[in-house]
Amino acid sequence: MADALYNLAQAYLNLGEYKQAHELCSGAQDLYEKIHGLKGQAQCCYLKAYIYWRTGDLSKAMDHVLQANEVYKKYEDPRGVALLDMLTGNIYSALGQYKKTLEYYSRAYPVFESLGDKERLSQIFGNYGYIYTRMKNDAAALSYYEKALKISQEINSRQTMSFALNNIGEVYANQENYPRALDYFHRSLEIKENLDDRMGIAYTLVNIGSVYRKQGRYKEALQPLNRALAIAAKIDTREELQKANKELSDVYAALGQYPLALQYRKKYKEIKDFIFNETNSQKLTEMQTRYEMEKKQRDIDLLKKDNVISQLIVSRQRYCNHFIIIAAGLLLIAGFLVYTRYRLKVKIARALTVEIEDHRETARKLKESEEKFRLLAESSVVGIYIIQDGVVKYVNPKFLSTWGCTGEEVLEQSPLKLVYEEDRPLVLEKIIHQVG
C-alpha cells in the first residue's frame, strides 16, 4: 500500500500536480513509518523536498533534505545520498550561490556514473549547463546540454529530452539567435504537451513569450505568457509565476499600457520577495549549515569505520600473537579519533561564533546607517520622498515646505496627484522604470 501511494505521488509529480503529489507522499510516509521502512521514509522526504524546491519554498525544501539525511544515516544508500546532493545543489542554485551548487553536483556526479544511472547523468549534465548559463559561459553550457540531450536520446527519456531541448534554446536566446531558439523551444514544448508536464509547459511558454518580446512581437507574446501564468497559478509553482509576471510587465510597458505593466510588476516583486525574504533566508542558512555539518560528520564516521576495519584486518593477519600490543594500539587510535573529533567540533564552533558575530556587526551597522539617513533626511536642504507600492511612504520637512502641503495631504497618496494631468503618463512610465 505504501509503495502504491509513493508511485502514485511520483506520477502526479511528473504531471506538475504538486498538491496531490504532496498529499499522497505524506500518506505513504505515514505507512512507511508504521512498518519501519527506512528506504521508503527517505524517499518520501526526498520527494517532498523536491516538491518544495519546485514550488519555490526553499526553506521547507532544505528542511526535508535534513530529514532525509537523518534517515540515510541509519543505512547506506549511495544513490539516495547522491540524489540529496543534487537537490541541495539545486536549492543553492535558486539562491544564486553557484559555487556551492557546483560543489554539490561534483559529489553526486561520480556516484551516478559509477552506478551507470544514465537518467540521472542526463539530469545532472542539464543542471551543470543551467549553472554555466547563469554564469554567462554559453560555450560550457551548450556542451553540457548537448551531452544531456545525447544521453536522453540513447535511453529514450522524453522528460529529460524535453528539458535538454528547452535549455539549448535558452543558450541561443541569450546569443540573440532567436529563430534557432524558438525552434528548440517549440520542439521541447511538443514533448512536454504529449507528457502533460504542466510545470515544463509553463516554463517553456515563458521562454517563448520572452523571445517574442525581445523580437518586438509584443502582442504575440501575450498568448504564451498568459497561458504560462494560468498553468503556473493552477499548480502553484512560484518560479514560473515570477517569470511570467515579469515578462508580462515588460510587454505591457512596451505597449504603453502602464497601469497593467505596474500591476504585473508588483505581482512579480511580491513573489520574488516571498522566496527571498529575510526570515526564510536566515532559516535556510541555518539549515544549510546544519546539513553541511552533518554531512561532514557522516563522512568522518565512515572514514573512521573504514580505518578501524582496515587496521583490525591487518592486525589479525600480522600480529595475532601480540594481543596486548594490538589492544594498546587500538586504544591509542580510538583516543586519537576522539581527540580529532573534539578538535573538529571546537573548530566548527569557533567558526560559527565568528559568523554570528559578523551578522550582529552587520545588523548594528545597518541600524546606524538607517539612523544617519533619517537625520540627514530631516535636516536636508532638498526635498526627499520615498514611493512604495504606488503610494508616498515618506517625505522630509523640506519637501513639505517646498510643495506647501502637510504630511496628511501627501502620505499614503499616489504621487501622481502632485503632477499635472497631462504629465502623468510620462511620470508613471518613469516610476515603472525605477521600480524595474
CSV table of C-alpha atoms in Angstrom, one decimal:
chain,number,residue,atom,x,y,z
A,1,MET,CA,0.0,0.0,0.0
A,2,ALA,CA,2.8,2.4,0.9
A,3,ASP,CA,4.7,1.6,-2.3
A,4,ALA,CA,1.5,2.2,-4.3
A,5,LEU,CA,0.9,5.6,-2.8
A,6,TYR,CA,4.5,6.6,-3.3
A,7,ASN,CA,4.4,5.6,-7.0
A,8,LEU,CA,1.1,7.5,-7.5
A,9,ALA,CA,2.8,10.6,-5.9
A,10,GLN,CA,5.6,10.4,-8.4
A,11,ALA,CA,3.1,10.1,-11.2
A,12,TYR,CA,1.3,13.3,-10.1
A,13,LEU,CA,4.7,15.0,-9.7
A,14,ASN,CA,5.5,14.3,-13.3
A,15,LEU,CA,2.2,15.9,-14.3
A,16,GLY,CA,3.0,19.0,-12.3
A,17,GLU,CA,0.2,18.3,-9.8
A,18,TYR,CA,2.3,19.2,-6.7
A,19,LYS,CA,-0.5,19.5,-4.2
A,20,GLN,CA,-1.8,16.0,-4.9
A,21,ALA,CA,1.7,14.6,-5.1
A,22,HIS,CA,2.5,16.0,-1.6
A,23,GLU,CA,-0.7,14.6,-0.1
A,24,LEU,CA,-0.1,11.1,-1.5
A,25,CYS,CA,3.6,11.3,-0.4
A,26,SER,CA,2.5,12.2,3.2
A,27,GLY,CA,0.2,9.2,3.3
A,28,ALA,CA,3.0,6.9,2.0
A,29,GLN,CA,5.4,8.3,4.6
A,30,ASP,CA,3.0,7.6,7.5
A,31,LEU,CA,2.7,4.0,6.3
A,32,TYR,CA,6.4,3.6,5.9
A,33,GLU,CA,7.0,4.9,9.5
A,34,LYS,CA,4.5,2.3,10.8
A,35,ILE,CA,6.3,-0.6,9.2
A,36,HIS,CA,9.7,0.9,9.8
A,37,GLY,CA,10.5,1.1,6.1
A,38,LEU,CA,13.6,3.3,6.3
A,39,LYS,CA,14.2,3.4,2.5
A,40,GLY,CA,10.6,4.5,1.9
A,41,GLN,CA,10.8,7.1,4.6
A,42,ALA,CA,13.9,8.6,3.0
A,43,GLN,CA,12.4,8.5,-0.5
A,44,CYS,CA,9.3,10.4,0.8
A,45,CYS,CA,11.4,13.0,2.5
A,46,TYR,CA,13.3,13.5,-0.7
A,47,LEU,CA,10.2,13.7,-2.8
A,48,LYS,CA,8.7,16.3,-0.5
A,49,ALA,CA,11.9,18.3,-0.6
A,50,TYR,CA,11.8,18.2,-4.4
A,51,ILE,CA,8.2,19.4,-4.5
A,52,TYR,CA,9.0,22.4,-2.2
A,53,TRP,CA,12.0,23.3,-4.3
A,54,ARG,CA,9.9,23.2,-7.5
A,55,THR,CA,7.2,25.4,-5.9
A,56,GLY,CA,9.8,27.9,-4.6
A,57,ASP,CA,9.6,27.2,-0.9
A,58,LEU,CA,13.3,26.8,-0.4
A,59,SER,CA,13.2,26.8,3.4
A,60,LYS,CA,10.9,23.8,3.6
A,61,ALA,CA,12.8,22.1,0.8
A,62,MET,CA,16.0,22.3,2.9
A,63,ASP,CA,14.2,21.1,6.0
A,64,HIS,CA,13.1,17.9,4.2
A,65,VAL,CA,16.6,17.4,2.9
A,66,LEU,CA,17.7,17.3,6.5
A,67,GLN,CA,15.0,14.9,7.4
A,68,ALA,CA,16.0,12.6,4.5
A,69,ASN,CA,19.7,12.9,5.6
A,70,GLU,CA,18.7,11.7,9.1
A,71,VAL,CA,17.2,8.6,7.7
A,72,TYR,CA,20.1,7.9,5.4
A,73,LYS,CA,22.4,7.8,8.4
A,74,LYS,CA,20.6,4.6,9.5
A,75,TYR,CA,21.5,2.7,6.3
A,76,GLU,CA,23.9,3.1,3.4
A,77,ASP,CA,22.4,4.1,0.1
A,78,PRO,CA,24.9,5.9,-2.2
A,79,ARG,CA,22.3,6.7,-4.9
A,80,GLY,CA,20.0,8.2,-2.3
A,81,VAL,CA,22.8,10.4,-0.9
A,82,ALA,CA,23.7,11.5,-4.4
A,83,LEU,CA,20.1,12.5,-5.1
A,84,LEU,CA,20.2,14.6,-1.9
A,85,ASP,CA,23.4,16.2,-3.0
A,86,MET,CA,22.0,17.1,-6.4
A,87,LEU,CA,18.8,18.5,-4.9
A,88,THR,CA,20.9,20.5,-2.4
A,89,GLY,CA,22.8,21.9,-5.3
A,90,ASN,CA,19.5,22.9,-7.0
A,91,ILE,CA,18.5,24.8,-3.8
A,92,TYR,CA,21.8,26.7,-3.8
A,93,SER,CA,21.3,27.4,-7.5
A,94,ALA,CA,17.9,29.0,-6.7
A,95,LEU,CA,19.7,31.2,-4.2
A,96,GLY,CA,22.3,32.2,-6.8
A,97,GLN,CA,25.1,30.5,-4.9
A,98,TYR,CA,26.6,28.8,-8.0
A,99,LYS,CA,30.0,27.9,-6.5
A,100,LYS,CA,28.2,25.9,-3.8
A,101,THR,CA,25.9,24.4,-6.4
A,102,LEU,CA,28.8,23.0,-8.4
A,103,GLU,CA,30.4,21.6,-5.3
A,104,TYR,CA,27.3,19.5,-4.5
A,105,TYR,CA,26.9,18.4,-8.2
A,106,SER,CA,30.5,17.3,-8.2
A,107,ARG,CA,29.7,15.0,-5.2
A,108,ALA,CA,26.7,13.5,-7.0
A,109,TYR,CA,28.1,13.0,-10.5
A,110,PRO,CA,30.7,10.3,-9.8
A,111,VAL,CA,28.1,8.2,-7.9
A,112,PHE,CA,25.6,8.3,-10.8
A,113,GLU,CA,28.5,7.5,-13.2
A,114,SER,CA,29.7,4.5,-11.1
A,115,LEU,CA,26.1,3.2,-10.9
A,116,GLY,CA,25.6,3.6,-14.6
A,117,ASP,CA,22.4,5.7,-13.9
A,118,LYS,CA,22.1,7.4,-17.3
A,119,GLU,CA,18.8,9.1,-16.4
A,120,ARG,CA,20.4,10.9,-13.5
A,121,LEU,CA,23.5,11.6,-15.5
A,122,SER,CA,21.4,13.3,-18.2
A,123,GLN,CA,19.7,15.4,-15.4
A,124,ILE,CA,23.0,16.5,-13.8
A,125,PHE,CA,24.5,17.4,-17.1
A,126,GLY,CA,21.5,19.6,-17.7
A,127,ASN,CA,21.9,21.1,-14.2
A,128,TYR,CA,25.6,21.8,-15.0
A,129,GLY,CA,24.5,23.6,-18.2
A,130,TYR,CA,22.0,25.7,-16.4
A,131,ILE,CA,24.6,26.9,-13.9
A,132,TYR,CA,27.0,27.8,-16.7
A,133,THR,CA,24.2,29.6,-18.5
A,134,ARG,CA,23.6,31.8,-15.4
A,135,MET,CA,27.4,32.3,-15.1
A,136,LYS,CA,27.3,33.7,-18.8
A,137,ASN,CA,29.5,30.8,-20.1
A,138,ASP,CA,27.4,29.8,-23.1
A,139,ALA,CA,30.1,27.5,-24.6
A,140,ALA,CA,30.3,25.4,-21.5
A,141,ALA,CA,26.5,25.4,-21.0
A,142,LEU,CA,25.9,24.3,-24.6
A,143,SER,CA,28.4,21.5,-24.2
A,144,TYR,CA,26.7,20.1,-21.1
A,145,TYR,CA,23.2,20.5,-22.6
A,146,GLU,CA,24.2,18.5,-25.7
A,147,LYS,CA,25.6,15.7,-23.5
A,148,ALA,CA,22.3,15.7,-21.7
A,149,LEU,CA,20.4,15.5,-24.9
A,150,LYS,CA,22.6,12.7,-26.3
A,151,ILE,CA,22.1,10.5,-23.2
A,152,SER,CA,18.3,11.2,-23.1
A,153,GLN,CA,18.0,10.2,-26.7
A,154,GLU,CA,20.0,7.0,-26.1
A,155,ILE,CA,17.7,5.9,-23.2
A,156,ASN,CA,14.6,7.4,-24.9
A,157,SER,CA,13.8,9.5,-21.9
A,158,ARG,CA,11.3,12.1,-23.3
A,159,GLN,CA,11.2,14.0,-20.0
A,160,THR,CA,15.0,14.8,-19.9
A,161,MET,CA,15.0,15.2,-23.7
A,162,SER,CA,12.4,18.0,-23.4
A,163,PHE,CA,14.4,19.8,-20.7
A,164,ALA,CA,17.6,19.5,-22.8
A,165,LEU,CA,15.9,21.0,-25.9
A,166,ASN,CA,14.5,23.8,-23.8
A,167,ASN,CA,17.9,24.6,-22.2
A,168,ILE,CA,19.7,24.6,-25.6
A,169,GLY,CA,17.0,27.1,-26.8
A,170,GLU,CA,17.9,29.3,-23.8
A,171,VAL,CA,21.5,29.4,-24.9
A,172,TYR,CA,20.6,30.5,-28.4
A,173,ALA,CA,18.2,33.1,-26.9
A,174,ASN,CA,21.0,34.5,-24.9
A,175,GLN,CA,23.1,34.7,-28.1
A,176,GLU,CA,20.1,36.6,-29.7
A,177,ASN,CA,19.8,33.7,-32.3
A,178,TYR,CA,16.0,33.9,-31.9
A,179,PRO,CA,14.8,31.7,-34.8
A,180,ARG,CA,17.0,28.8,-33.6
A,181,ALA,CA,16.0,29.4,-30.0
A,182,LEU,CA,12.3,29.2,-31.0
A,183,ASP,CA,12.9,26.0,-32.9
A,184,TYR,CA,14.3,24.3,-29.8
A,185,PHE,CA,11.6,25.8,-27.6
A,186,HIS,CA,8.8,24.5,-29.8
A,187,ARG,CA,10.4,21.0,-30.1
A,188,SER,CA,10.6,21.0,-26.3
A,189,LEU,CA,7.0,22.2,-25.9
A,190,GLU,CA,5.7,19.5,-28.2
A,191,ILE,CA,7.2,16.8,-26.0
A,192,LYS,CA,6.0,18.4,-22.8
A,193,GLU,CA,2.5,18.7,-24.2
A,194,ASN,CA,2.5,15.0,-25.0
A,195,LEU,CA,3.7,14.2,-21.5
A,196,ASP,CA,1.2,16.6,-19.9
A,197,ASP,CA,4.2,18.0,-18.0
A,198,ARG,CA,2.4,21.2,-16.7
A,199,MET,CA,5.4,22.7,-15.0
A,200,GLY,CA,7.6,22.1,-18.0
A,201,ILE,CA,4.9,23.6,-20.3
A,202,ALA,CA,4.7,26.8,-18.3
A,203,TYR,CA,8.5,27.1,-18.2
A,204,THR,CA,8.9,26.7,-22.0
A,205,LEU,CA,5.9,29.0,-22.7
A,206,VAL,CA,7.6,31.8,-20.7
A,207,ASN,CA,10.7,31.3,-22.8
A,208,ILE,CA,8.7,31.6,-26.0
A,209,GLY,CA,7.0,34.7,-24.8
A,210,SER,CA,10.3,36.2,-23.7
A,211,VAL,CA,11.8,35.7,-27.2
A,212,TYR,CA,8.7,37.2,-28.9
A,213,ARG,CA,9.1,40.2,-26.6
A,214,LYS,CA,12.8,40.6,-27.5
A,215,GLN,CA,11.8,40.4,-31.2
A,216,GLY,CA,9.3,43.2,-30.6
A,217,ARG,CA,6.4,40.9,-31.3
A,218,TYR,CA,4.6,42.1,-28.2
A,219,LYS,CA,1.0,41.1,-29.0
A,220,GLU,CA,2.1,37.6,-30.0
A,221,ALA,CA,4.0,37.3,-26.7
A,222,LEU,CA,0.8,37.8,-24.6
A,223,GLN,CA,-0.7,34.4,-25.6
A,224,PRO,CA,2.1,32.1,-24.4
A,225,LEU,CA,2.8,34.3,-21.3
A,226,ASN,CA,-0.9,34.4,-20.2
A,227,ARG,CA,-1.2,30.6,-20.7
A,228,ALA,CA,2.0,30.1,-18.7
A,229,LEU,CA,0.7,32.3,-15.9
A,230,ALA,CA,-2.6,30.4,-15.8
A,231,ILE,CA,-0.8,27.0,-15.6
A,232,ALA,CA,1.7,28.2,-13.0
A,233,ALA,CA,-1.1,29.6,-10.8
A,234,LYS,CA,-3.0,26.3,-11.0
A,235,ILE,CA,-0.1,24.2,-9.9
A,236,ASP,CA,1.4,26.9,-7.6
A,237,THR,CA,4.9,26.9,-8.9
A,238,ARG,CA,6.4,30.3,-7.8
A,239,GLU,CA,9.4,30.3,-10.1
A,240,GLU,CA,7.2,30.2,-13.3
A,241,LEU,CA,4.7,32.7,-11.7
A,242,GLN,CA,7.6,35.1,-11.0
A,243,LYS,CA,9.0,34.8,-14.6
A,244,ALA,CA,5.6,35.1,-16.3
A,245,ASN,CA,4.6,38.2,-14.3
A,246,LYS,CA,7.9,39.9,-15.1
A,247,GLU,CA,7.7,39.2,-18.8
A,248,LEU,CA,4.0,40.4,-18.9
A,249,SER,CA,5.1,43.6,-17.1
A,250,ASP,CA,7.8,44.2,-19.7
A,251,VAL,CA,5.4,43.5,-22.6
A,252,TYR,CA,2.7,45.9,-21.4
A,253,ALA,CA,5.3,48.6,-20.7
A,254,ALA,CA,6.5,48.2,-24.3
A,255,LEU,CA,2.8,48.5,-25.5
A,256,GLY,CA,2.4,51.7,-23.4
A,257,GLN,CA,-0.2,50.1,-21.1
A,258,TYR,CA,1.5,51.3,-17.9
A,259,PRO,CA,-1.2,50.5,-15.4
A,260,LEU,CA,-1.1,46.9,-16.4
A,261,ALA,CA,2.7,46.9,-16.5
A,262,LEU,CA,2.8,48.2,-13.0
A,263,GLN,CA,0.2,45.7,-11.8
A,264,TYR,CA,2.2,42.7,-13.1
A,265,ARG,CA,5.5,44.2,-11.9
A,266,LYS,CA,4.0,44.4,-8.3
A,267,LYS,CA,2.9,40.7,-8.5
A,268,TYR,CA,6.4,39.8,-9.7
A,269,LYS,CA,8.0,41.6,-6.8
A,270,GLU,CA,5.6,40.1,-4.3
A,271,ILE,CA,6.6,36.5,-5.4
A,272,LYS,CA,10.3,37.4,-5.5
A,273,ASP,CA,10.2,38.9,-2.0
A,274,PHE,CA,8.3,35.8,-0.7
A,275,ILE,CA,11.1,33.5,-2.0
A,276,PHE,CA,13.9,35.6,-0.7
A,277,ASN,CA,12.5,37.3,2.4
A,278,GLU,CA,14.9,37.8,5.3
A,279,THR,CA,13.2,35.3,7.7
A,280,ASN,CA,13.4,32.5,5.1
A,281,SER,CA,16.9,33.3,4.2
A,282,GLN,CA,18.1,33.2,7.8
A,283,LYS,CA,16.3,29.9,8.4
A,284,LEU,CA,17.6,28.5,5.2
A,285,THR,CA,21.2,29.5,6.1
A,286,GLU,CA,20.9,27.8,9.5
A,287,MET,CA,19.6,24.6,7.9
A,288,GLN,CA,22.3,24.6,5.2
A,289,THR,CA,24.9,24.9,7.9
A,290,ARG,CA,23.4,22.1,9.9
A,291,TYR,CA,23.2,19.9,6.8
A,292,GLU,CA,26.8,20.5,5.8
A,293,MET,CA,28.0,19.8,9.4
A,294,GLU,CA,26.0,16.6,9.5
A,295,LYS,CA,27.3,15.7,6.1
A,296,LYS,CA,30.9,16.2,7.2
A,297,GLN,CA,30.3,14.3,10.4
A,298,ARG,CA,28.8,11.4,8.4
A,299,ASP,CA,31.9,11.4,6.1
A,300,ILE,CA,34.2,11.4,9.2
A,301,ASP,CA,32.2,8.5,10.7
A,302,LEU,CA,32.5,6.5,7.5
A,303,LEU,CA,36.2,7.2,7.4
A,304,LYS,CA,36.7,6.1,11.0
A,305,LYS,CA,34.8,2.9,10.3
A,306,ASP,CA,36.9,2.1,7.2
A,307,ASN,CA,40.1,2.9,9.1
A,308,VAL,CA,39.2,0.7,12.1
A,309,ILE,CA,38.2,-2.2,9.9
A,310,SER,CA,41.4,-2.0,7.9
A,311,GLN,CA,43.5,-1.9,11.0
A,312,LEU,CA,41.7,-4.9,12.5
A,313,ILE,CA,42.3,-6.9,9.4
A,314,VAL,CA,46.0,-6.0,9.3
A,315,SER,CA,46.3,-6.7,13.0
A,316,ARG,CA,44.7,-10.1,12.7
A,317,GLN,CA,47.0,-11.1,9.8
A,318,ARG,CA,50.3,-9.8,11.2
A,319,TYR,CA,50.1,-9.6,15.0
A,320,CYS,CA,47.8,-12.3,16.1
A,321,ASN,CA,50.4,-13.3,18.7
A,322,HIS,CA,50.7,-9.8,20.1
A,323,PHE,CA,47.2,-9.2,21.5
A,324,ILE,CA,48.3,-6.7,24.2
A,325,ILE,CA,50.3,-4.6,21.8
A,326,ILE,CA,47.3,-4.5,19.3
A,327,ALA,CA,44.9,-3.6,22.1
A,328,ALA,CA,47.1,-0.7,23.2
A,329,GLY,CA,47.4,0.4,19.6
A,330,LEU,CA,43.7,0.4,19.1
A,331,LEU,CA,43.2,2.4,22.3
A,332,LEU,CA,45.6,5.0,21.0
A,333,ILE,CA,43.8,5.1,17.7
A,334,ALA,CA,40.5,5.5,19.4
A,335,GLY,CA,41.9,8.2,21.6
A,336,PHE,CA,43.3,10.0,18.5
A,337,LEU,CA,40.0,9.8,16.7
A,338,VAL,CA,38.1,11.1,19.8
A,339,TYR,CA,40.6,14.0,20.1
A,340,THR,CA,40.4,14.7,16.3
A,341,ARG,CA,36.6,14.8,16.5
A,342,TYR,CA,36.8,17.1,19.6
A,343,ARG,CA,39.2,19.5,17.7
A,344,LEU,CA,36.9,19.4,14.7
A,345,LYS,CA,33.9,20.3,16.9
A,346,VAL,CA,35.8,23.1,18.5
A,347,LYS,CA,36.9,24.5,15.1
A,348,ILE,CA,33.4,24.4,13.8
A,349,ALA,CA,32.0,26.1,17.0
A,350,ARG,CA,34.6,28.9,16.7
A,351,ALA,CA,33.8,29.4,13.0
A,352,LEU,CA,30.1,29.6,13.8
A,353,THR,CA,30.8,32.1,16.6
A,354,VAL,CA,32.7,34.3,14.3
A,355,GLU,CA,29.9,34.1,11.7
A,356,ILE,CA,27.3,35.0,14.3
A,357,GLU,CA,29.4,38.0,15.5
A,358,ASP,CA,29.8,39.1,11.8
A,359,HIS,CA,26.0,39.0,11.4
A,360,ARG,CA,25.5,41.0,14.5
A,361,GLU,CA,28.0,43.6,13.5
A,362,THR,CA,26.4,43.9,10.1
A,363,ALA,CA,23.0,44.4,11.7
A,364,ARG,CA,24.4,47.1,14.0
A,365,LYS,CA,26.0,49.0,11.1
A,366,LEU,CA,22.7,48.7,9.2
A,367,LYS,CA,20.8,50.3,12.1
A,368,GLU,CA,23.4,53.1,12.3
A,369,SER,CA,23.1,53.7,8.6
A,370,GLU,CA,19.3,53.9,8.8
A,371,GLU,CA,19.6,56.4,11.7
A,372,LYS,CA,22.1,58.5,9.8
A,373,PHE,CA,19.8,58.5,6.8
A,374,ARG,CA,16.9,59.7,9.0
A,375,LEU,CA,19.0,62.5,10.5
A,376,LEU,CA,20.3,63.6,7.1
A,377,ALA,CA,16.8,63.5,5.5
A,378,GLU,CA,15.3,65.5,8.3
A,379,SER,CA,18.0,68.2,8.0
A,380,SER,CA,18.3,68.1,4.2
A,381,VAL,CA,18.0,71.4,2.3
A,382,VAL,CA,16.4,69.5,-0.6
A,383,GLY,CA,13.1,67.6,-0.7
A,384,ILE,CA,13.3,63.9,-0.3
A,385,TYR,CA,10.5,61.4,-0.8
A,386,ILE,CA,10.0,57.6,-0.9
A,387,ILE,CA,7.4,55.8,-3.1
A,388,GLN,CA,6.5,52.2,-2.3
A,389,ASP,CA,3.6,50.1,-3.7
A,390,GLY,CA,2.5,53.0,-5.8
A,391,VAL,CA,2.0,55.5,-2.9
A,392,VAL,CA,4.1,58.0,-1.0
A,393,LYS,CA,5.5,56.4,2.2
A,394,TYR,CA,7.9,59.2,3.4
A,395,VAL,CA,8.6,62.9,2.8
A,396,ASN,CA,11.1,65.1,4.7
A,397,PRO,CA,10.2,68.6,6.1
A,398,LYS,CA,11.9,70.3,3.1
A,399,PHE,CA,9.7,68.5,0.7
A,400,LEU,CA,6.6,69.7,2.6
A,401,SER,CA,7.8,73.3,2.8
A,402,THR,CA,8.7,73.3,-0.9
A,403,TRP,CA,5.3,71.9,-2.1
A,404,GLY,CA,3.4,73.9,0.5
A,405,CYS,CA,1.5,70.9,1.9
A,406,THR,CA,1.1,68.8,5.0
A,407,GLY,CA,2.1,65.2,5.6
A,408,GLU,CA,-1.6,64.1,5.8
A,409,GLU,CA,-2.1,65.5,2.3
A,410,VAL,CA,0.8,63.6,0.8
A,411,LEU,CA,1.4,60.4,2.7
A,412,GLU,CA,-0.4,57.2,1.5
A,413,GLN,CA,-1.4,59.1,-1.6
A,414,SER,CA,-0.5,58.4,-5.2
A,415,PRO,CA,2.4,60.7,-6.3
A,416,LEU,CA,0.5,61.4,-9.5
A,417,LYS,CA,-1.9,63.7,-7.5
A,418,LEU,CA,1.0,66.2,-7.3
A,419,VAL,CA,1.5,66.1,-11.1
A,420,TYR,CA,-0.4,67.9,-13.8
A,421,GLU,CA,-2.8,65.6,-15.5
A,422,GLU,CA,-1.2,65.9,-18.9
A,423,ASP,CA,2.2,64.9,-17.5
A,424,ARG,CA,1.0,61.8,-15.6
A,425,PRO,CA,1.7,59.2,-18.3
A,426,LEU,CA,5.3,60.3,-18.6
A,427,VAL,CA,5.8,60.3,-14.8
A,428,LEU,CA,4.1,56.9,-14.5
A,429,GLU,CA,6.5,55.5,-17.1
A,430,LYS,CA,9.5,56.7,-15.2
A,431,ILE,CA,8.1,55.2,-11.9
A,432,ILE,CA,7.8,51.9,-13.6
A,433,HIS,CA,11.3,52.2,-15.0
A,434,GLN,CA,12.7,52.9,-11.5
A,435,VAL,CA,10.7,50.0,-9.9
A,436,GLY,CA,12.1,47.6,-12.5
